[in-house]
mmCIF file of C-alpha atoms and ligand atoms in Angstrom:
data_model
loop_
_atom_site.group_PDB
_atom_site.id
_atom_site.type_symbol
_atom_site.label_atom_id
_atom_site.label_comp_id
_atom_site.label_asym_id
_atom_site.label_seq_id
_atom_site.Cartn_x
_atom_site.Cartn_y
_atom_site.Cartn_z
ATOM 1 C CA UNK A 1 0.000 0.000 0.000
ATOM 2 C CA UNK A 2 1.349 3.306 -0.849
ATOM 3 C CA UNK A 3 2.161 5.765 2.284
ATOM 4 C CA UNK A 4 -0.004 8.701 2.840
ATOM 5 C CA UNK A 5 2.617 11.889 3.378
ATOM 6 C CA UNK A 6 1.252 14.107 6.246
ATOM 7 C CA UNK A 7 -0.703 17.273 4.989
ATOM 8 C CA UNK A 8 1.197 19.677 7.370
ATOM 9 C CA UNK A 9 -0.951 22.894 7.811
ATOM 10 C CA UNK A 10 1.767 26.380 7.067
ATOM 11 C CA UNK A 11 1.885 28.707 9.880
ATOM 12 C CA UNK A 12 0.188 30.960 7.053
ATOM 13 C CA UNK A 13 -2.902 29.057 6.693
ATOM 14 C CA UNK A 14 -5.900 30.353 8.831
ATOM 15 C CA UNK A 15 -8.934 27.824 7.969
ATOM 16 C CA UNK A 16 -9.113 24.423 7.533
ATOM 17 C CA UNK A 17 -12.662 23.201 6.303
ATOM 18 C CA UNK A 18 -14.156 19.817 4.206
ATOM 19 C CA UNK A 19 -17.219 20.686 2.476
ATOM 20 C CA UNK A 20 -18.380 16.884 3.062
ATOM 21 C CA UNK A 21 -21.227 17.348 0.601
ATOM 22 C CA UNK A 22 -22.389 20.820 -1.127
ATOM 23 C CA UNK A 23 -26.210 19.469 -0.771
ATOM 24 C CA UNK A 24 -29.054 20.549 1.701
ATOM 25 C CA UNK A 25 -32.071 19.417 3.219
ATOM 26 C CA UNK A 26 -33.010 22.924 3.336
ATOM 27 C CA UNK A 27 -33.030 25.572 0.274
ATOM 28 C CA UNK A 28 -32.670 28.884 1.494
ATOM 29 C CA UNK A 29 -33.088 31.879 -1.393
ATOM 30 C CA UNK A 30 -29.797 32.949 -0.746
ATOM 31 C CA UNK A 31 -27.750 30.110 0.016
ATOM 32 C CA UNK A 32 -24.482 30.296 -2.262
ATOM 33 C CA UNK A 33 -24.455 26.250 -3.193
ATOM 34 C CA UNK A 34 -27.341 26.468 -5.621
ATOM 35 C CA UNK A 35 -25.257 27.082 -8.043
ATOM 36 C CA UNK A 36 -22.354 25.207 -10.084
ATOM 37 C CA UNK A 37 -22.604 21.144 -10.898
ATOM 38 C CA UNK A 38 -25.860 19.873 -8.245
ATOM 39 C CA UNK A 39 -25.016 18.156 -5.372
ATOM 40 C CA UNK A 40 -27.015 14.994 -7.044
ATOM 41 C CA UNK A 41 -24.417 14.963 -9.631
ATOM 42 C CA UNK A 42 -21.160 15.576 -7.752
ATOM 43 C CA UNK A 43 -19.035 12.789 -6.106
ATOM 44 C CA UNK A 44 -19.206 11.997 -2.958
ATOM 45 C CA UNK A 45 -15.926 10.042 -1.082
ATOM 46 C CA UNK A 46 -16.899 7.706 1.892
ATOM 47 C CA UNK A 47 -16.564 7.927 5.383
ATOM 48 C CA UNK A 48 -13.863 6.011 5.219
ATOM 49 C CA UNK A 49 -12.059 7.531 2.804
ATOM 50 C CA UNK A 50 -12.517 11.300 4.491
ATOM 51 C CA UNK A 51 -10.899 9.435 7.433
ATOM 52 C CA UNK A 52 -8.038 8.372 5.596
ATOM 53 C CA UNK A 53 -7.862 11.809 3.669
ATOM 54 C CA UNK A 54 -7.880 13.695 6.598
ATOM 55 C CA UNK A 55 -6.179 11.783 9.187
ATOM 56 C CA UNK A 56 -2.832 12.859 7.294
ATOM 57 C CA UNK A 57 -3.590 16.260 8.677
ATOM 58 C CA UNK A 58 -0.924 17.814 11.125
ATOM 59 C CA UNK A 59 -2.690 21.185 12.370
ATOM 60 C CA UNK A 60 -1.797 23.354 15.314
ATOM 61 C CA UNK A 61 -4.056 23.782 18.245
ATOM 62 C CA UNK A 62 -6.578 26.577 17.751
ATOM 63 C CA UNK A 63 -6.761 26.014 14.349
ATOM 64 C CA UNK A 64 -9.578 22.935 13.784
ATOM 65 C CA UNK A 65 -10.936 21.199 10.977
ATOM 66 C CA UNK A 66 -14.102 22.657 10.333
ATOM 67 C CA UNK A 67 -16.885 20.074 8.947
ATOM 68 C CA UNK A 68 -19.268 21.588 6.428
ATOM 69 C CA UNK A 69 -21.096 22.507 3.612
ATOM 70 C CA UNK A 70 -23.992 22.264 2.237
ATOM 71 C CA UNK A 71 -25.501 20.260 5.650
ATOM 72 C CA UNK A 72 -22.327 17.944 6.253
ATOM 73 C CA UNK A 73 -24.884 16.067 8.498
ATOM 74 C CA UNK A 74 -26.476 14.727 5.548
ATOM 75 C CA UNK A 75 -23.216 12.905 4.361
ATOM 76 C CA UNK A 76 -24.390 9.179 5.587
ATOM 77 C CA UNK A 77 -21.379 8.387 7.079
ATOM 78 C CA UNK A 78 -21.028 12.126 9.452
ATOM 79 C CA UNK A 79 -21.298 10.190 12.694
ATOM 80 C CA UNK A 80 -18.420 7.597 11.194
ATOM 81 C CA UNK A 81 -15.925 10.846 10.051
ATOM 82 C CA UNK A 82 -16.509 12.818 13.317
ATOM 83 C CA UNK A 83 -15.880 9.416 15.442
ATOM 84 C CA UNK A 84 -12.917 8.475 13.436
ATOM 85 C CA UNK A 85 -10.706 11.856 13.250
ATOM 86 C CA UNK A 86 -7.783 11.377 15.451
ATOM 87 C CA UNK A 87 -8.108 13.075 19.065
ATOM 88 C CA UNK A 88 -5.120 15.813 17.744
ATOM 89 C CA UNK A 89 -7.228 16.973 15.153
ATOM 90 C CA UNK A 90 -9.585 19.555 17.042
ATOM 91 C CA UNK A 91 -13.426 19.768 14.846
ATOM 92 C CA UNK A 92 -16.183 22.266 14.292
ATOM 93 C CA UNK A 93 -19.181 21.798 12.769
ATOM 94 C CA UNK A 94 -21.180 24.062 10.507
ATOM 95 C CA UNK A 95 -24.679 22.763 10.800
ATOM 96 C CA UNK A 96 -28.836 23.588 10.171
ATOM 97 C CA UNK A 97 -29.128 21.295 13.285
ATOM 98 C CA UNK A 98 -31.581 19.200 11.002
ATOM 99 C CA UNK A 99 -30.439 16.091 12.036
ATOM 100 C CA UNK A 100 -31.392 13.399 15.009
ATOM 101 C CA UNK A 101 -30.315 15.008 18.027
ATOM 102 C CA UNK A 102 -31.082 11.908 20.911
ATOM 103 C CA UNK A 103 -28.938 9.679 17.715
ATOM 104 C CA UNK A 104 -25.689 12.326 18.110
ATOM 105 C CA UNK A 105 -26.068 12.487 21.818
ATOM 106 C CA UNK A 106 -26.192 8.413 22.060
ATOM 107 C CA UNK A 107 -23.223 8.047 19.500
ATOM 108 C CA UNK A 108 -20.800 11.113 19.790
ATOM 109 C CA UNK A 109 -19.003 12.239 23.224
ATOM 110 C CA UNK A 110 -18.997 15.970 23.497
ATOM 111 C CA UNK A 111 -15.313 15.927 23.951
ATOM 112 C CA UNK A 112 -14.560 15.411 20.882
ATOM 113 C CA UNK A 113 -16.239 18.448 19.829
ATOM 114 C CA UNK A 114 -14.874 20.364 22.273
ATOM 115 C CA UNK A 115 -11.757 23.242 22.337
ATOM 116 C CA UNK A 116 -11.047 26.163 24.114
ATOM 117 C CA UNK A 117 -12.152 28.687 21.793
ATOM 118 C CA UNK A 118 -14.074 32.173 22.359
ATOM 119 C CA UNK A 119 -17.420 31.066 20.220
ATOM 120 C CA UNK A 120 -18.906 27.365 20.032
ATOM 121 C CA UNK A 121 -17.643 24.694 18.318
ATOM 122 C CA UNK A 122 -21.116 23.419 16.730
ATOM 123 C CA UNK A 123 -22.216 26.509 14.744
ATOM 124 C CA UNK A 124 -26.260 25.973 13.862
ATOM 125 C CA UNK A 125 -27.171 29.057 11.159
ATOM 126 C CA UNK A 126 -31.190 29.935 11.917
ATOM 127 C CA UNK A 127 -32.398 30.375 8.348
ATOM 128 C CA UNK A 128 -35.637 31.888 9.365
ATOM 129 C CA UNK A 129 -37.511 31.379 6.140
ATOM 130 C CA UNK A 130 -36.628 27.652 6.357
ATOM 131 C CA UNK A 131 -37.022 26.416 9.966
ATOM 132 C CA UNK A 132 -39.054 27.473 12.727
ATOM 133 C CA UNK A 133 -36.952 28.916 15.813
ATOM 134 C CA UNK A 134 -38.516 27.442 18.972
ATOM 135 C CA UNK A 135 -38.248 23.860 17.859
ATOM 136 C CA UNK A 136 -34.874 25.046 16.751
ATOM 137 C CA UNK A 137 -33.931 26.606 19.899
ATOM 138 C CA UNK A 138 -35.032 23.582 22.402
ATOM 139 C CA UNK A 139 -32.876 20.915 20.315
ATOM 140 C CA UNK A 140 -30.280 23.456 20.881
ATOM 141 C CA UNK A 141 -30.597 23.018 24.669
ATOM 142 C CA UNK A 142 -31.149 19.587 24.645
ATOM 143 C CA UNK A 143 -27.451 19.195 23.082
ATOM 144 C CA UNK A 144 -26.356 22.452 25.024
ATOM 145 C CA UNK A 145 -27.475 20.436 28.715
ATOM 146 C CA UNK A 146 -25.854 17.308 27.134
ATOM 147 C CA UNK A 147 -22.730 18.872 26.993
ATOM 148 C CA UNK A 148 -21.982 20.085 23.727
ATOM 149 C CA UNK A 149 -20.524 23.549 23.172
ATOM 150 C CA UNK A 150 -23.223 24.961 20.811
ATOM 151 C CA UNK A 151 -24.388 28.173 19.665
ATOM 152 C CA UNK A 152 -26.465 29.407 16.764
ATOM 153 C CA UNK A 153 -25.385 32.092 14.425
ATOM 154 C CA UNK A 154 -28.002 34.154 12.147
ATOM 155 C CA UNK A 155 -27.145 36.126 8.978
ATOM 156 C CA UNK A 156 -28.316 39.806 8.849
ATOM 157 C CA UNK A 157 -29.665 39.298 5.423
ATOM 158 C CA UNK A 158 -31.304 42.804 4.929
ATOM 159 C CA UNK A 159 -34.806 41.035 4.112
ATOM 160 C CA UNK A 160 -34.834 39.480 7.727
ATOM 161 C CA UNK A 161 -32.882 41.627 10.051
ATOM 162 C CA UNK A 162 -35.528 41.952 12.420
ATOM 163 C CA UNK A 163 -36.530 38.663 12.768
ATOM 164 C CA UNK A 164 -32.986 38.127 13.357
ATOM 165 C CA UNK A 165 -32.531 40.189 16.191
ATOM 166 C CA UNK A 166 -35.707 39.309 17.666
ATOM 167 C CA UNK A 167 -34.286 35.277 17.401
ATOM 168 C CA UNK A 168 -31.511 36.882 19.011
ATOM 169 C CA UNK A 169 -33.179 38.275 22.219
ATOM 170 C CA UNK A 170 -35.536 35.007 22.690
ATOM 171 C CA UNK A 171 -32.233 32.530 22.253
ATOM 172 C CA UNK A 172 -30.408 34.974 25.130
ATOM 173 C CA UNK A 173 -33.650 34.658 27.513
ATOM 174 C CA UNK A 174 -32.881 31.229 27.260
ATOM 175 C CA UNK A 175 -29.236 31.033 27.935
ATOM 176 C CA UNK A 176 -28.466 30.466 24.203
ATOM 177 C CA UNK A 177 -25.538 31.845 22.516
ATOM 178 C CA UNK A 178 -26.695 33.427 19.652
ATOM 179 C CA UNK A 179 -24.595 36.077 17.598
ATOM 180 C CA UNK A 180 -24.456 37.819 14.396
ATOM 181 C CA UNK A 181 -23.062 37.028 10.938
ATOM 182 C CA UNK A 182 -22.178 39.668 8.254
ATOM 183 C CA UNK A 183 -24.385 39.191 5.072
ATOM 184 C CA UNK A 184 -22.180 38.925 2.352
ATOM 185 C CA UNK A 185 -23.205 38.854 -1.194
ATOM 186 C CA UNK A 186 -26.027 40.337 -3.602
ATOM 187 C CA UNK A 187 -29.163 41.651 -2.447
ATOM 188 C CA UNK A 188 -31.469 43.866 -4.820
ATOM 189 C CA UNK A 189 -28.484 45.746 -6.776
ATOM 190 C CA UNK A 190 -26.329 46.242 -3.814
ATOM 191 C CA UNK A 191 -23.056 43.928 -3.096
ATOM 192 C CA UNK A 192 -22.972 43.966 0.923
ATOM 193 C CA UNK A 193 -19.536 43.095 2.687
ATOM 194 C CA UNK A 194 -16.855 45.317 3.100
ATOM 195 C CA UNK A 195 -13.968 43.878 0.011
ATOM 196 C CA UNK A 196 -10.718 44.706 -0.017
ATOM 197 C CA UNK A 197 -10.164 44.100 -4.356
ATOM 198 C CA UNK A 198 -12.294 46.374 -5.951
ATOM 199 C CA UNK A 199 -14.285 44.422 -8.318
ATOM 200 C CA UNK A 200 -13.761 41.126 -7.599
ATOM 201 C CA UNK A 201 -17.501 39.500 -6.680
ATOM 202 C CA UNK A 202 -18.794 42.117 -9.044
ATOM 203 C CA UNK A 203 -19.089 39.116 -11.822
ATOM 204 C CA UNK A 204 -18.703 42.167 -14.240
ATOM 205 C CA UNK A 205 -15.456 41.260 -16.289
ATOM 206 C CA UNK A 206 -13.138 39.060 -15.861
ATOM 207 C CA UNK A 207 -9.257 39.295 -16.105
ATOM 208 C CA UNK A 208 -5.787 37.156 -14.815
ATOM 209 C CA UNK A 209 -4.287 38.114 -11.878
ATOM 210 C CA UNK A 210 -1.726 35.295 -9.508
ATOM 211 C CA UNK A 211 -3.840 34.469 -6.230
ATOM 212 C CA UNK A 212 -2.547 32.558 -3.282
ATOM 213 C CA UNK A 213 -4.955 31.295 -0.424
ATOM 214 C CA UNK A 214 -4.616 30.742 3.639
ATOM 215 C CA UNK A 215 -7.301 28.442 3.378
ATOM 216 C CA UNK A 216 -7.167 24.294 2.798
ATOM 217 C CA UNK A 217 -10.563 24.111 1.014
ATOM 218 C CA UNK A 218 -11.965 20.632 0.462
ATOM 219 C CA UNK A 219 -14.718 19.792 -1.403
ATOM 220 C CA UNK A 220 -16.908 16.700 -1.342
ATOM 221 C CA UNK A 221 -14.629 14.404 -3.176
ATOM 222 C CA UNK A 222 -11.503 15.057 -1.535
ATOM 223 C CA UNK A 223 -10.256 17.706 -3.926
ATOM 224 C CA UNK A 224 -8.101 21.070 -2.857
ATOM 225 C CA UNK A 225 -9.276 24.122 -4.259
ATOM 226 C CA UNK A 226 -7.485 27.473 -4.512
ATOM 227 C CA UNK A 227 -10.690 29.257 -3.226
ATOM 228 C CA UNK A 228 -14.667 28.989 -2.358
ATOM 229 C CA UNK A 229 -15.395 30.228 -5.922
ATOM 230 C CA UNK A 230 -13.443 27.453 -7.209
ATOM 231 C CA UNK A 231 -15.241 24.907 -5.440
ATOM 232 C CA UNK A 232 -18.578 26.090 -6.032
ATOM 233 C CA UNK A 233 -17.938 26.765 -9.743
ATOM 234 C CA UNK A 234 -16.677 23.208 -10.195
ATOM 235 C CA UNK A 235 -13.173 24.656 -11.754
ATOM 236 C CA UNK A 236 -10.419 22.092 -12.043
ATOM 237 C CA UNK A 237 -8.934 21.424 -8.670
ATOM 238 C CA UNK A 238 -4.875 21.983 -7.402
ATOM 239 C CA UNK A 239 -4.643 18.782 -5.684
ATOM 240 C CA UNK A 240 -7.018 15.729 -3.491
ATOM 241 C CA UNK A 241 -6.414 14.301 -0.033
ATOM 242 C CA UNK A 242 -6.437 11.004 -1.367
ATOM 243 C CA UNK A 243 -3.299 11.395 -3.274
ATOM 244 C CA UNK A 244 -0.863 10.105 -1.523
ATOM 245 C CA UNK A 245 1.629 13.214 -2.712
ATOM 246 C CA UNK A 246 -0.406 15.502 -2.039
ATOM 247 C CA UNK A 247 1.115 18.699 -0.044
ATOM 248 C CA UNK A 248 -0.057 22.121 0.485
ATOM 249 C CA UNK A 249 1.940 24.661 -1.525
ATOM 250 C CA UNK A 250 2.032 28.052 -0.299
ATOM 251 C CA UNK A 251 2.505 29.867 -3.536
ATOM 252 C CA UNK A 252 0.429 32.428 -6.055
ATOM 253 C CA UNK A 253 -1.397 30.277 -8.730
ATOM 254 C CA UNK A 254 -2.229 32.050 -12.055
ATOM 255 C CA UNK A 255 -5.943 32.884 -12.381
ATOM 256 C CA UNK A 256 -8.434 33.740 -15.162
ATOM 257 C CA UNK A 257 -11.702 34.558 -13.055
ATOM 258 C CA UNK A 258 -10.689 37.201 -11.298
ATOM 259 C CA UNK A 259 -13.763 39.057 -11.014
ATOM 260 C CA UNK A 260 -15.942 36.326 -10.384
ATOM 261 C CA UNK A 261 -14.613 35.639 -6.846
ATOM 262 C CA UNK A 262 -16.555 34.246 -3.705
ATOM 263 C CA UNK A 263 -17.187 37.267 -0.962
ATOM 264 C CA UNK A 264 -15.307 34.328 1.298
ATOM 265 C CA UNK A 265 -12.656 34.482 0.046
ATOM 266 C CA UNK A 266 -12.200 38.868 -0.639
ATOM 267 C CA UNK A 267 -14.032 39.893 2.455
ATOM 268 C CA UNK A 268 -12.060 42.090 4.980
ATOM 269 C CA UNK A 269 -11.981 40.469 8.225
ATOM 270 C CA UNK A 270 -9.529 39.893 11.527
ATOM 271 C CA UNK A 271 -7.090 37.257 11.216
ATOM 272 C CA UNK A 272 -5.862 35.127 14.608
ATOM 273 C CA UNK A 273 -3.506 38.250 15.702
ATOM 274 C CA UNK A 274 -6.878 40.726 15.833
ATOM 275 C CA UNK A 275 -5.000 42.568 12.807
ATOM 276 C CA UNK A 276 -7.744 44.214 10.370
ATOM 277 C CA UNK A 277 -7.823 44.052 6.631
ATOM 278 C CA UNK A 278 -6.790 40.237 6.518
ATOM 279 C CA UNK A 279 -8.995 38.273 3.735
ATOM 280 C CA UNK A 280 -8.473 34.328 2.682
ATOM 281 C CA UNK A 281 -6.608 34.874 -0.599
ATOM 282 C CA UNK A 282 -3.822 37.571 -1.613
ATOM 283 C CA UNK A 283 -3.992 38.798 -5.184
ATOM 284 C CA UNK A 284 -1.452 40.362 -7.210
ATOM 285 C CA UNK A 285 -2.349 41.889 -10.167
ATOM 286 C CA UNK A 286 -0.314 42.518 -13.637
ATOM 287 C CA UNK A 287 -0.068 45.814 -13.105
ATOM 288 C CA UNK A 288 1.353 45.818 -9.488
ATOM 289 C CA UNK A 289 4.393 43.613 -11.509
ATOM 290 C CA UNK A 290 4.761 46.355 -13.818
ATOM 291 C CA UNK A 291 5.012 48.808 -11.484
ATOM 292 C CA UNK A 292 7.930 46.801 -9.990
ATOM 293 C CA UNK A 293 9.844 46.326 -12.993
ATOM 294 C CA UNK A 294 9.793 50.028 -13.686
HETATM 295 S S1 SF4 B 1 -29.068 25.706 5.377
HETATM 296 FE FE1 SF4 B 1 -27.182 26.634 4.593
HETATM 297 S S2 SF4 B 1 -26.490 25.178 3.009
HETATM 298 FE FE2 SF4 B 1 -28.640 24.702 3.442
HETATM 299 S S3 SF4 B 1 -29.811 25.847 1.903
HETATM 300 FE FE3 SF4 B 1 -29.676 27.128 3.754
HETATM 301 S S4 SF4 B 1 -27.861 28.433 3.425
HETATM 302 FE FE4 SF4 B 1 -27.746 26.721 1.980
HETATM 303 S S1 SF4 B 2 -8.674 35.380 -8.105
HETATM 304 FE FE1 SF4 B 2 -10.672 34.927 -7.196
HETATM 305 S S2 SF4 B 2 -11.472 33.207 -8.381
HETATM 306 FE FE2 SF4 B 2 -9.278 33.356 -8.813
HETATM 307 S S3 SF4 B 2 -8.309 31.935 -7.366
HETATM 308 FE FE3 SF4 B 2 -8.303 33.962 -6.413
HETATM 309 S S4 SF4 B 2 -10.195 34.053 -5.176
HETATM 310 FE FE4 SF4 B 2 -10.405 32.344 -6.612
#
């Protein structure tokens, strides 16, 4: 059998996430997998093959391996992958909380979905439109008094702020921690999130620039992508945790679709030292050469 080389995670890299499917048992208007290949239609790797893939990963502490999606809880083997992930390898889990909550409290210890961290490690999204929030908030306790470190997060879309904030207040009566996310993307013909490329989610034009990521981004068949945009788009990928070869490179990859880039990946936000104005990816741009060469 041919040996699996460690995936060692750079000092550079900030995230580290498997999209274990990109499908839903919810369809929110604004959720950004309805679009690309469907979920029906793209592969899936098992259980035990996510174990494998991921098992090779050396990561710090504080940085986890964040399980998501799509609903990773709909992947058939979930229980088998967050059972099977080696104790160094700290997990959160993005999640609509749709799934069996007595079955997860009978099968997975809290533990291992535990780390000292300022904010939960299971991270339910409220998707008002889609669920309704008492229901939502008692299975929340339920795992909550079983030991889990949960908390729901809700998206100020502009159509729902209010709702939002009223979720907010109920969810605090009861002990819940409930915060805010920033809405990021398209809404009427405003772009909200603050960006720091001008241009770049406008899906306006498109030109080649060299990008490099902080993030290791893997989709639901085990393949690497150089971004969010790449994975939902379906573009060729850079690499696949099943290859036994495969290493992270920390270096700027050319890049065509500039200008058709995932807010993820260009939105401003604070990296792990608190410093402002970090975002996933650094682009340089042809111009920024020439300016160098002159
Ligand atoms: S719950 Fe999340 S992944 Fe599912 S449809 Fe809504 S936004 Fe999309
Ligand atoms: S330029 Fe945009 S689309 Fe291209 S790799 Fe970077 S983030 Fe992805």
């Amino acid at each position: 059998m041919t040996e699996m080389k460690p995936i060692v995670i750079p000092e550079s890299h900030n995230y580290v996430a498997a999209f274990l499917t990109l499908g839903c048992n919810l369809k929110c208007s604004y959720c950004i997998n309805h679009f690309g290949i469907p979920a029906s239609a793209q592969k899936h790797i098992t259980g035990e093959e996510w174990v494998k893939g991921l098992n090779r990963i050396v990561t710090r502490k504080g940085l986890p391996l964040t399980l998501q999606g799509g609903e990773p809880s709909i992947h058939k083997d979930f229980i088998y992958i967050l059972n099977n992930i080696k104790p160094e390898i700290e997990i959160d889990i993005l999640t609509n909380l749709q799934f069996d909550a007595d079955e997860f409290i009978a099968k997975v210890h809290p533990d291992r979905i535990k780390r000292d961290a300022p904010y939960a490690s299971i991270r339910v999204s409220y998707h008002p439109t889609e669920m309704e929030l008492k229901p939502l908030a008692e299975k929340v306790l339920k795992l909550q008094n079983a030991n889990f470190s949960i908390g729901i997060w809700g998206v100020l879309h502009p159509s729902q702020e209010d709702e939002i904030r009223a979720a907010q207040e109920y969810c605090a009566g009861l002990g819940i921690d409930f915060r805010f996310k920033e809405f990021l993307g398209e809404y009427g013909d405003e772009l909200f999130g603050s960006f720091l490329y001008e241009g770049a989610c406008d899906k306006e034009f498109k030109k080649d620039v060299m990008c490099k990521t902080t993030e290791l981004i893997m989709g639901p068949d085990g393949s690497v992508y150089r971004c969010h945009s790449d994975l939902y788009e379906s573009r060729p990928p850079v690499g696949n945790i099943l290859d036994p070869d495969y290493q992270i490179e920390e270096i700027f990859r050319p890049c065509d679709e500039y200008g058709h880039c995932n807010p993820c990946d260009i939105k401003v936000k604070t990296n792990r030292f608190q410093q402002f104005g970090h975002t996933s990816v650094e682009i340089k741009f042809p111009e920024d050469e020439e300016d160098q060469a002159s």
